[in-house]
Amino acid sequence: MSTSPYAHLVGRKLPGGTYTLPEYLTWLWQDTCLLPQDTEVAHPSLGYFIGMQGVGLSIQEMFDMMGATADSGVMFGETELEFFGTIRPGATFEVEAEVVGVERKEGKRAGVFDKFWFTMRCRDQETGEPVVTCTNTWIFPRKEA
Amino acid sequence: MPTLEVGQQLEPLVVESIDVEKMKTMAAILQDPNPIHYDADLVRELGMGDAPVNQGPINLALLMEAVCRFGGGPDSLKRIRVRFLGNVFGGERYECTGKVVAIDGDIAELEVGATANGRPVLAGTASVKLG
């Protein structure tokens, strides 16, 4: 299997930044995911959302970085979240992120695809303590390859 | 919590029918431009299925909730790692399950997974701190 033409992205720091988790979005997220509502502690699934909001790029911009359009069938491959503290609605988080890997692969059903994974580390700005680290793997179909 | 044992099953978390309208809200929350989450025609064109594809974060959140209920609350989940094995489509029955595979002090290691209409769609492991 050939090397992905996007392999040069490995190790690239993503812009990162800060993100304040609004209480209304916490509520909407939890409602959308059929989760219980708690005003003091956000559901841990919001760890993914905080990272994505603080990564400094939109999902479309990340697709652009990988040369993919929104309608090309990009899928989630794998995810890992590790928690070190509580996600509080209304808190501000500092997010650092980087591309960890890009690999070209081929599957019997999936055809040629690029596996792209990146890590986001989120810290509570007020306490300085790490709260959650999230690593996501996305699958980019490469029908043209 | 009663005595915990290796092999103990989590209480299954079941959504009888995945709601397409929730996918639209999630697409807006995430600012996710991927139309597979709201455009059934495109899903068909791509040969992926006949209904919009539920967002991975929703599938994952439901599985995490099953683990949190087992652990006693949202702070109990310490780590989760899952592979997305297949798509979950609008209207499908979604079920999250798990079992204890190891206990180390107040941490339980779990095997977790989810099915859509009986097909495996998520599989992974989780660590939960017991209250």
mmCIF file of N, CA and C in Angstrom, chain A residues 94-138:
data_model
loop_
_atom_site.group_PDB
_atom_site.id
_atom_site.type_symbol
_atom_site.label_atom_id
_atom_site.label_comp_id
_atom_site.label_asym_id
_atom_site.label_seq_id
_atom_site.Cartn_x
_atom_site.Cartn_y
_atom_site.Cartn_z
ATOM 1 N N GLU A 94 -8.570 25.315 28.002
ATOM 2 C CA GLU A 94 -7.465 25.536 27.063
ATOM 3 C C GLU A 94 -7.221 24.221 26.340
ATOM 4 N N VAL A 95 -7.136 24.303 25.022
ATOM 5 C CA VAL A 95 -7.020 23.087 24.220
ATOM 6 C C VAL A 95 -5.745 23.145 23.377
ATOM 7 N N GLU A 96 -4.958 22.078 23.474
ATOM 8 C CA GLU A 96 -3.801 21.879 22.598
ATOM 9 C C GLU A 96 -4.080 20.635 21.774
ATOM 10 N N ALA A 97 -3.695 20.683 20.496
ATOM 11 C CA ALA A 97 -4.023 19.538 19.634
ATOM 12 C C ALA A 97 -2.952 19.341 18.577
ATOM 13 N N GLU A 98 -2.812 18.102 18.151
ATOM 14 C CA GLU A 98 -1.867 17.815 17.080
ATOM 15 C C GLU A 98 -2.280 16.564 16.315
ATOM 16 N N VAL A 99 -1.796 16.496 15.079
ATOM 17 C CA VAL A 99 -2.018 15.300 14.255
ATOM 18 C C VAL A 99 -1.028 14.234 14.703
ATOM 19 N N VAL A 100 -1.556 13.060 15.019
ATOM 20 C CA VAL A 100 -0.704 11.978 15.519
ATOM 21 C C VAL A 100 -0.308 11.021 14.397
ATOM 22 N N GLY A 101 -1.216 10.766 13.473
ATOM 23 C CA GLY A 101 -0.889 9.802 12.421
ATOM 24 C C GLY A 101 -1.770 9.936 11.194
ATOM 25 N N VAL A 102 -1.196 9.574 10.062
ATOM 26 C CA VAL A 102 -1.949 9.452 8.810
ATOM 27 C C VAL A 102 -1.411 8.212 8.100
ATOM 28 N N GLU A 103 -2.299 7.271 7.813
ATOM 29 C CA GLU A 103 -1.869 6.041 7.136
ATOM 30 C C GLU A 103 -2.831 5.723 6.005
ATOM 31 N N ARG A 104 -2.289 5.323 4.886
ATOM 32 C CA ARG A 104 -3.139 4.857 3.784
ATOM 33 C C ARG A 104 -3.351 3.356 3.925
ATOM 34 N N LYS A 105 -4.615 2.946 3.797
ATOM 35 C CA LYS A 105 -4.940 1.532 3.952
ATOM 36 C C LYS A 105 -5.931 1.135 2.871
ATOM 37 N N GLU A 106 -6.150 -0.188 2.757
ATOM 38 C CA GLU A 106 -7.143 -0.680 1.808
ATOM 39 C C GLU A 106 -7.911 -1.819 2.449
ATOM 40 N N GLY A 107 -9.217 -1.751 2.355
ATOM 41 C CA GLY A 107 -10.059 -2.812 2.904
ATOM 42 C C GLY A 107 -10.891 -3.431 1.809
ATOM 43 N N LYS A 108 -11.318 -4.694 2.023
ATOM 44 C CA LYS A 108 -12.111 -5.394 0.999
ATOM 45 C C LYS A 108 -13.397 -4.642 0.695
ATOM 46 N N ARG A 109 -14.061 -4.190 1.763
ATOM 47 C CA ARG A 109 -15.331 -3.485 1.570
ATOM 48 C C ARG A 109 -15.125 -1.985 1.411
ATOM 49 N N ALA A 110 -14.167 -1.430 2.166
ATOM 50 C CA ALA A 110 -14.019 0.029 2.221
ATOM 51 C C ALA A 110 -13.219 0.575 1.042
ATOM 52 N N GLY A 111 -12.439 -0.278 0.358
ATOM 53 C CA GLY A 111 -11.556 0.213 -0.683
ATOM 54 C C GLY A 111 -10.379 0.972 -0.066
ATOM 55 N N VAL A 112 -9.800 1.883 -0.841
ATOM 56 C CA VAL A 112 -8.647 2.653 -0.347
ATOM 57 C C VAL A 112 -9.165 3.783 0.543
ATOM 58 N N PHE A 113 -8.496 3.963 1.682
ATOM 59 C CA PHE A 113 -8.865 5.062 2.568
ATOM 60 C C PHE A 113 -7.640 5.540 3.332
ATOM 61 N N ASP A 114 -7.726 6.773 3.836
ATOM 62 C CA ASP A 114 -6.700 7.304 4.723
ATOM 63 C C ASP A 114 -7.237 7.307 6.143
ATOM 64 N N LYS A 115 -6.449 6.734 7.042
ATOM 65 C CA LYS A 115 -6.769 6.760 8.476
ATOM 66 C C LYS A 115 -6.014 7.951 9.059
ATOM 67 N N PHE A 116 -6.751 8.853 9.674
ATOM 68 C CA PHE A 116 -6.192 10.116 10.170
ATOM 69 C C PHE A 116 -6.543 10.237 11.638
ATOM 70 N N TRP A 117 -5.537 10.404 12.500
ATOM 71 C CA TRP A 117 -5.900 10.547 13.909
ATOM 72 C C TRP A 117 -5.165 11.713 14.562
ATOM 73 N N PHE A 118 -5.848 12.308 15.516
ATOM 74 C CA PHE A 118 -5.343 13.523 16.174
ATOM 75 C C PHE A 118 -5.759 13.515 17.641
ATOM 76 N N THR A 119 -4.933 14.167 18.456
ATOM 77 C CA THR A 119 -5.174 14.216 19.903
ATOM 78 C C THR A 119 -5.461 15.641 20.338
ATOM 79 N N MET A 120 -6.400 15.779 21.283
ATOM 80 C CA MET A 120 -6.738 17.087 21.841
ATOM 81 C C MET A 120 -6.631 16.981 23.365
ATOM 82 N N ARG A 121 -5.845 17.872 23.958
ATOM 83 C CA ARG A 121 -5.677 17.880 25.416
ATOM 84 C C ARG A 121 -6.367 19.121 25.980
ATOM 85 N N CYS A 122 -7.292 18.913 26.884
ATOM 86 C CA CYS A 122 -8.108 20.019 27.411
ATOM 87 C C CYS A 122 -7.833 20.214 28.896
ATOM 88 N N ARG A 123 -7.579 21.484 29.244
ATOM 89 C CA ARG A 123 -7.244 21.856 30.612
ATOM 90 C C ARG A 123 -8.257 22.883 31.097
ATOM 91 N N ASP A 124 -8.659 22.798 32.346
ATOM 92 C CA ASP A 124 -9.541 23.816 32.920
ATOM 93 C C ASP A 124 -8.712 25.076 33.143
ATOM 94 N N GLN A 125 -9.092 26.178 32.508
ATOM 95 C CA GLN A 125 -8.277 27.396 32.577
ATOM 96 C C GLN A 125 -8.193 27.937 34.003
ATOM 97 N N GLU A 126 -9.261 27.791 34.765
ATOM 98 C CA GLU A 126 -9.289 28.356 36.122
ATOM 99 C C GLU A 126 -8.354 27.598 37.058
ATOM 100 N N THR A 127 -8.381 26.284 36.984
ATOM 101 C CA THR A 127 -7.570 25.478 37.905
ATOM 102 C C THR A 127 -6.220 25.101 37.316
ATOM 103 N N GLY A 128 -6.108 25.165 35.999
ATOM 104 C CA GLY A 128 -4.879 24.745 35.328
ATOM 105 C C GLY A 128 -4.732 23.238 35.239
ATOM 106 N N GLU A 129 -5.706 22.523 35.746
ATOM 107 C CA GLU A 129 -5.609 21.060 35.789
ATOM 108 C C GLU A 129 -6.132 20.436 34.495
ATOM 109 N N PRO A 130 -5.492 19.343 34.046
ATOM 110 C CA PRO A 130 -6.041 18.635 32.875
ATOM 111 C C PRO A 130 -7.411 18.043 33.202
ATOM 112 N N VAL A 131 -8.291 18.084 32.233
ATOM 113 C CA VAL A 131 -9.652 17.564 32.435
ATOM 114 C C VAL A 131 -9.890 16.349 31.548
ATOM 115 N N VAL A 132 -9.549 16.469 30.269
ATOM 116 C CA VAL A 132 -9.821 15.351 29.369
ATOM 117 C C VAL A 132 -8.842 15.395 28.196
ATOM 118 N N THR A 133 -8.431 14.211 27.784
ATOM 119 C CA THR A 133 -7.667 14.053 26.544
ATOM 120 C C THR A 133 -8.499 13.182 25.611
ATOM 121 N N CYS A 134 -8.614 13.627 24.371
ATOM 122 C CA CYS A 134 -9.446 12.913 23.404
ATOM 123 C C CYS A 134 -8.638 12.669 22.137
ATOM 124 N N THR A 135 -8.575 11.420 21.723
ATOM 125 C CA THR A 135 -7.906 11.068 20.470
ATOM 126 C C THR A 135 -8.941 10.477 19.523
ATOM 127 N N ASN A 136 -9.056 11.067 18.355
ATOM 128 C CA ASN A 136 -10.039 10.623 17.367
ATOM 129 C C ASN A 136 -9.357 10.101 16.119
ATOM 130 N N THR A 137 -9.903 9.044 15.575
ATOM 131 C CA THR A 137 -9.457 8.532 14.278
ATOM 132 C C THR A 137 -10.605 8.688 13.293
ATOM 133 N N TRP A 138 -10.325 9.376 12.202
ATOM 134 C CA TRP A 138 -11.327 9.548 11.148
ATOM 135 C C TRP A 138 -10.868 8.777 9.917
#
